[in-house]
Structure formats: C-alpha cells, structure tokens
Coordinates of C-alpha atoms and ligand atoms in Angstrom, one line a residue:
X753 CA 0.0 0.0 0.0
X754 CA 1.1 3.6 -0.7
X755 CA 1.5 6.1 2.1
X756 CA 0.2 9.7 1.8
X757 CA 0.9 11.5 5.1
X758 CA -1.4 14.4 5.7
X759 CA 0.2 17.7 6.8
X760 CA -3.0 18.8 8.5
X761 CA -1.6 18.2 12.0
X762 CA 2.0 19.3 11.1
X763 CA 3.7 22.3 12.5
X764 CA 2.9 25.0 9.9
X765 CA 5.5 27.2 11.4
X766 CA 8.1 24.8 9.9
X767 CA 6.7 22.9 6.9
X768 CA 10.2 22.2 5.6
X769 CA 11.0 20.2 8.7
X770 CA 7.5 18.5 8.6
X771 CA 8.0 17.3 5.1
X772 CA 11.6 16.2 5.8
X773 CA 10.1 13.7 8.4
X774 CA 8.4 11.7 5.6
X775 CA 11.0 11.9 2.8
X776 CA 12.1 8.5 1.7
X777 CA 9.1 6.9 3.5
X778 CA 6.0 8.5 1.8
X779 CA 4.7 8.0 -1.7
X780 CA 2.8 11.3 -1.8
X781 CA 2.1 14.3 0.5
X782 CA -1.6 14.7 1.3
X783 CA -2.7 18.3 1.5
X784 CA -6.1 19.0 3.1
X785 CA -7.7 22.1 1.5
X786 CA -10.7 23.3 3.5
X787 CA -12.9 26.4 2.8
X788 CA -14.9 26.8 6.0
X789 CA -18.0 26.3 3.8
X790 CA -18.2 22.6 2.8
X791 CA -16.5 21.8 6.1
X792 CA -16.5 23.7 9.4
X793 CA -12.8 24.5 9.2
X794 CA -10.4 26.6 7.1
X795 CA -6.9 25.4 6.3
X796 CA -5.0 26.7 3.2
X797 CA -5.2 27.2 -0.6
X798 CA -2.9 27.2 -3.7
X799 CA -0.4 29.4 -1.9
X800 CA 0.6 26.7 0.5
X801 CA 0.5 24.0 -2.2
X802 CA 2.9 26.1 -4.2
X803 CA 5.2 26.4 -1.1
X804 CA 5.2 22.7 -0.5
X805 CA 5.9 22.1 -4.2
X806 CA 9.2 24.0 -3.7
X807 CA 10.4 21.8 -0.8
X808 CA 9.7 18.2 -2.1
X809 CA 9.7 16.2 -5.2
X810 CA 7.0 13.9 -3.8
X811 CA 3.6 13.9 -5.6
X812 CA 1.2 16.3 -4.0
X813 CA -2.2 14.7 -3.2
X814 CA -4.6 17.6 -2.9
X815 CA -7.9 16.8 -1.2
X816 CA -10.4 19.6 -1.9
X817 CA -12.9 19.9 0.9
X818 CA -14.4 23.0 -0.7
X819 CA -17.9 23.9 -2.0
X820 CA -16.9 25.0 -5.5
X821 CA -14.0 22.8 -6.7
X822 CA -14.5 23.6 -10.4
X823 CA -13.5 27.2 -9.7
X824 CA -10.2 26.2 -8.3
X825 CA -8.9 23.3 -10.3
X826 CA -6.8 25.5 -12.5
X827 CA -5.2 27.3 -9.5
X828 CA -4.3 24.0 -7.7
X829 CA -3.0 22.5 -11.0
X830 CA -0.8 25.6 -11.5
X831 CA 0.4 25.5 -7.9
X832 CA 1.9 22.0 -8.5
X833 CA -0.8 19.6 -7.4
X834 CA -0.3 16.1 -8.9
X835 CA -3.5 14.4 -7.7
X836 CA -6.6 16.5 -7.3
X837 CA -9.7 15.1 -5.6
X838 CA -13.1 16.8 -4.8
X839 CA -16.2 15.7 -2.9
X840 CA -19.1 13.9 -4.7
X841 CA -21.4 15.7 -2.2
X842 CA -20.8 19.2 -3.7
X843 CA -21.8 18.6 -7.4
X844 CA -24.3 17.0 -9.7
X845 CA -21.8 17.0 -12.5
X846 CA -18.6 15.2 -11.2
X847 CA -17.8 14.1 -14.7
X848 CA -17.1 17.6 -15.8
X849 CA -14.8 18.3 -12.9
X850 CA -12.9 15.0 -13.4
X851 CA -12.5 15.9 -17.0
X852 CA -11.1 19.4 -16.0
X853 CA -8.6 17.8 -13.7
X854 CA -7.4 15.4 -16.3
X855 CA -7.3 18.2 -18.8
X856 CA -4.5 19.7 -16.7
X857 CA -2.7 16.4 -16.9
X858 CA -3.3 15.6 -13.2
X859 CA -4.7 12.4 -11.6
X860 CA -8.4 12.9 -10.9
X861 CA -10.2 11.6 -7.9
X862 CA -13.7 11.7 -6.3
X863 CA -14.1 11.7 -2.5
X864 CA -17.1 10.2 -0.6
X865 CA -18.0 10.9 3.0
X866 CA -18.7 8.1 5.4
X867 CA -22.5 8.4 4.9
X868 CA -22.2 8.6 1.1
X869 CA -22.8 5.2 -0.6
X870 CA -20.1 3.7 -2.9
X871 CA -22.5 3.5 -5.8
X872 CA -22.4 7.4 -6.0
X873 CA -19.1 7.1 -7.9
X874 CA -19.9 4.0 -10.0
X875 CA -21.1 6.0 -13.0
X876 CA -17.8 8.0 -13.0
X877 CA -15.2 5.3 -12.4
X878 CA -14.0 5.5 -16.0
X879 CA -13.1 9.2 -15.4
X880 CA -11.4 8.5 -12.0
X881 CA -7.8 7.6 -11.5
X882 CA -8.7 7.1 -7.8
X883 CA -11.5 7.3 -5.3
X884 CA -10.9 8.7 -1.8
X885 CA -13.0 6.9 0.8
X886 CA -13.4 9.1 4.0
X887 CA -13.3 7.1 7.2
X888 CA -14.0 10.2 9.3
X889 CA -16.2 13.2 8.7
X890 CA -14.1 15.7 6.9
X891 CA -12.8 18.8 8.7
X892 CA -10.3 17.7 11.3
X893 CA -7.4 15.4 12.0
X894 CA -7.2 13.2 15.0
X895 CA -10.7 11.7 14.9
X896 CA -11.5 8.0 15.5
X897 CA -12.0 5.9 12.3
X898 CA -15.5 5.0 11.3
X899 CA -14.7 1.3 10.4
X900 CA -18.0 0.7 8.6
X901 CA -16.9 3.0 5.8
X902 CA -14.1 0.5 4.9
X903 CA -16.7 -1.8 3.3
X904 CA -17.0 0.7 0.5
X905 CA -13.4 0.1 -0.5
X906 CA -14.2 -3.5 -1.6
X907 CA -17.4 -2.4 -3.3
X908 CA -15.5 0.2 -5.4
X909 CA -12.7 -2.2 -6.2
X910 CA -15.2 -4.9 -7.3
X911 CA -17.2 -2.5 -9.5
X912 CA -14.0 -1.1 -11.1
X913 CA -12.8 -4.7 -11.8
X914 CA -16.2 -5.6 -13.3
X915 CA -15.9 -2.6 -15.6
X916 CA -12.3 -3.6 -16.4
X917 CA -11.0 -0.3 -15.0
X918 CA -7.8 0.5 -13.1
X919 CA -9.0 2.7 -10.2
X920 CA -7.0 3.0 -7.0
X921 CA -8.9 3.4 -3.7
X922 CA -7.4 5.7 -1.0
X923 CA -8.5 5.6 2.6
X924 CA -8.5 8.8 4.6
X925 CA -9.2 9.4 8.3
X926 CA -8.3 7.8 11.6
X927 CA -5.7 5.4 10.2
X928 CA -3.4 4.2 12.9
X929 CA -0.9 1.4 13.4
X930 CA -3.7 -0.5 15.3
X931 CA -6.1 -0.5 12.3
X932 CA -3.7 -0.5 9.4
X933 CA -4.1 -4.3 8.9
X934 CA -7.9 -3.8 8.7
X935 CA -7.4 -1.1 6.1
X936 CA -5.2 -3.4 4.1
X937 CA -7.7 -6.3 4.3
X938 CA -10.4 -3.9 3.0
X939 CA -8.3 -3.6 -0.2
X940 CA -7.0 0.0 0.0
X941 CA -4.2 0.9 -2.4
X942 CA -3.3 4.2 -0.6
X943 CA -3.6 5.3 3.0
X944 CA -3.6 8.8 4.4
X945 CA -2.1 9.1 7.8
X946 CA -2.2 12.5 9.6
X947 CA -2.1 12.8 13.3
X948 CA -0.6 9.3 13.9
X949 CA 2.5 10.8 12.3
X950 CA 2.4 14.5 13.0
X951 CA 0.9 14.5 16.5
X952 CA 3.4 11.8 17.6
X953 CA 6.3 12.9 19.8
X954 CA 8.7 11.7 17.1
X955 CA 7.0 12.1 13.7
X956 CA 9.9 10.5 11.8
X957 CA 9.9 7.4 14.0
X958 CA 6.1 7.2 13.7
X959 CA 6.4 7.4 9.9
X960 CA 9.1 4.8 9.9
X961 CA 6.8 2.5 11.9
X962 CA 3.9 3.0 9.6
X963 CA 6.1 2.4 6.6
X964 CA 7.5 -0.8 8.2
X965 CA 4.0 -2.1 8.7
X966 CA 2.9 -1.2 5.2
X967 CA 5.9 -3.1 3.8
X968 CA 5.5 -6.2 6.0
Ligands
DX5_2123 C1 -9.8 15.2 7.4 C2 -8.7 15.1 6.4 C3 -7.8 13.9 6.7 C4 -7.2 14.0 8.0 C5 -6.4 12.7 8.3 O1 -10.8 16.1 6.9 O2 -9.3 14.9 5.1 O3 -6.8 13.8 5.6 O4 -6.3 15.1 8.1 O5 -5.9 12.9 9.6 P1 -5.9 11.8 10.6 O6 -5.0 10.7 10.1 O7 -5.4 12.4 11.9 O8 -7.4 11.3 10.7
ZN2124 ZN1 -7.7 14.4 3.5

C-alpha cells in the first residue's frame, strides 16, 4: 500500500521540517484544503500548495474539501498539485470536474464521505484515477476511524474490476498502526495518515513504523 501522510496536523511554522520527516518513507504528500463552507474548518489554498511544491519532489495529493472545486482546479494545478480530488457531495456534475482535472494532466479523484454510498461514484469510475473513501467526517485530523466506511473500499474495487478499470482506492481518516491491517484487508491501495505521524512525539519514527507495517 502507498503512504500519503497528511500535513493537517503538522507544524505549519516549519513545513520544511515537517516534510523532511516523511522523505524516503512516503509515496505522496496529502494536502487537506478546507474552505470553511463545505467543512467547518479553514486550512489553506494554492499558496501553501505552491510552497510545498518547492520543498519536495513527492507527488502532491490535494484533497479539496471545498464547496466550489470547479472554480479552483486551475489554481491548484498551476500550484503544482499532482493528484486532485473533490467531494461527490458538492456537485451533480462530477464528470465535468474530473475531465477538467485530467485536462491539466493531473490524476483525478472523487471523494465520498462516510455516509455517502459507494454507488455514488460507480457511473464515473472510467473518469477517475482514484476514489478517496473518507473514514472520518471531513474537517479535522485526530478523529477515530468509522470502520463501517471501509466496506466501500471493496465495493468500489469490485465495481472497477467488473468494468475492467484501473481505479485506486485511497482511505483517509483515523488510520493508525492499530487499524492498518484492517485497512489493508479492506483492499485499500493508498492510506492517508495524519495525526498518527504529526501528533506523535517523534514524527519521523512514527512514519518509519507505519512504513515498516505497510511493507510487512
Ligand atoms: C480530514 C482530512 C484527513 C485527516 C487525516 O478532513 O481529510 O486527511 O487530516 O488525519 P488523521 O489521520 O489524523 O485522521
Ligand atoms: Zn484528507
């Protein structure tokens, strides 16, 4: 499984150091963009993505928790995002936004909240490089995982296989060393890990432990 640490709980006064903790261990950097509208929290926008772009060569996995993603795809693509995902809950026309993202040469993803059924993305799987399955309600790091949401990973993998499509499934929220095996059993291709790494006393050691478990 690939590892995409989330910087949401990192020390934003020293992002260079925060990213250094995961170099050599992570497959991507997960950047949680929040607009205070779709979710009750505000984090950062293209400016911070552009700053992180300058300090790492890792793919930037940009998770848009915003009400109007179509209006910002160009800005995040220009800022250096490599993977751009948006929430199925904010639009009736996800195909258009997925096409926009791919139009900028980026990997396109749809995100579904814990209460959103897997079949919400089935009609768009041919336009998705990946689907991000939330195992917490979006807005904050450090929450406990909602394990029932993991069932959707298998549902999406099976539907993609039925359609003969290569779609990765990423799991995001509450992933810890204790539940990593369960996430793997569910069939995830990519895991997002935030507070388990960045709220740990030694983030580098925490990331090394997660990497060791992923590779075991
Ligand atoms: C929550 C974000 C998640 C979160 C993951 O809205 O999408 O990426 O930061 O953090 P942990 O691993 O602490 O749940
Ligand atoms: Zn996220």
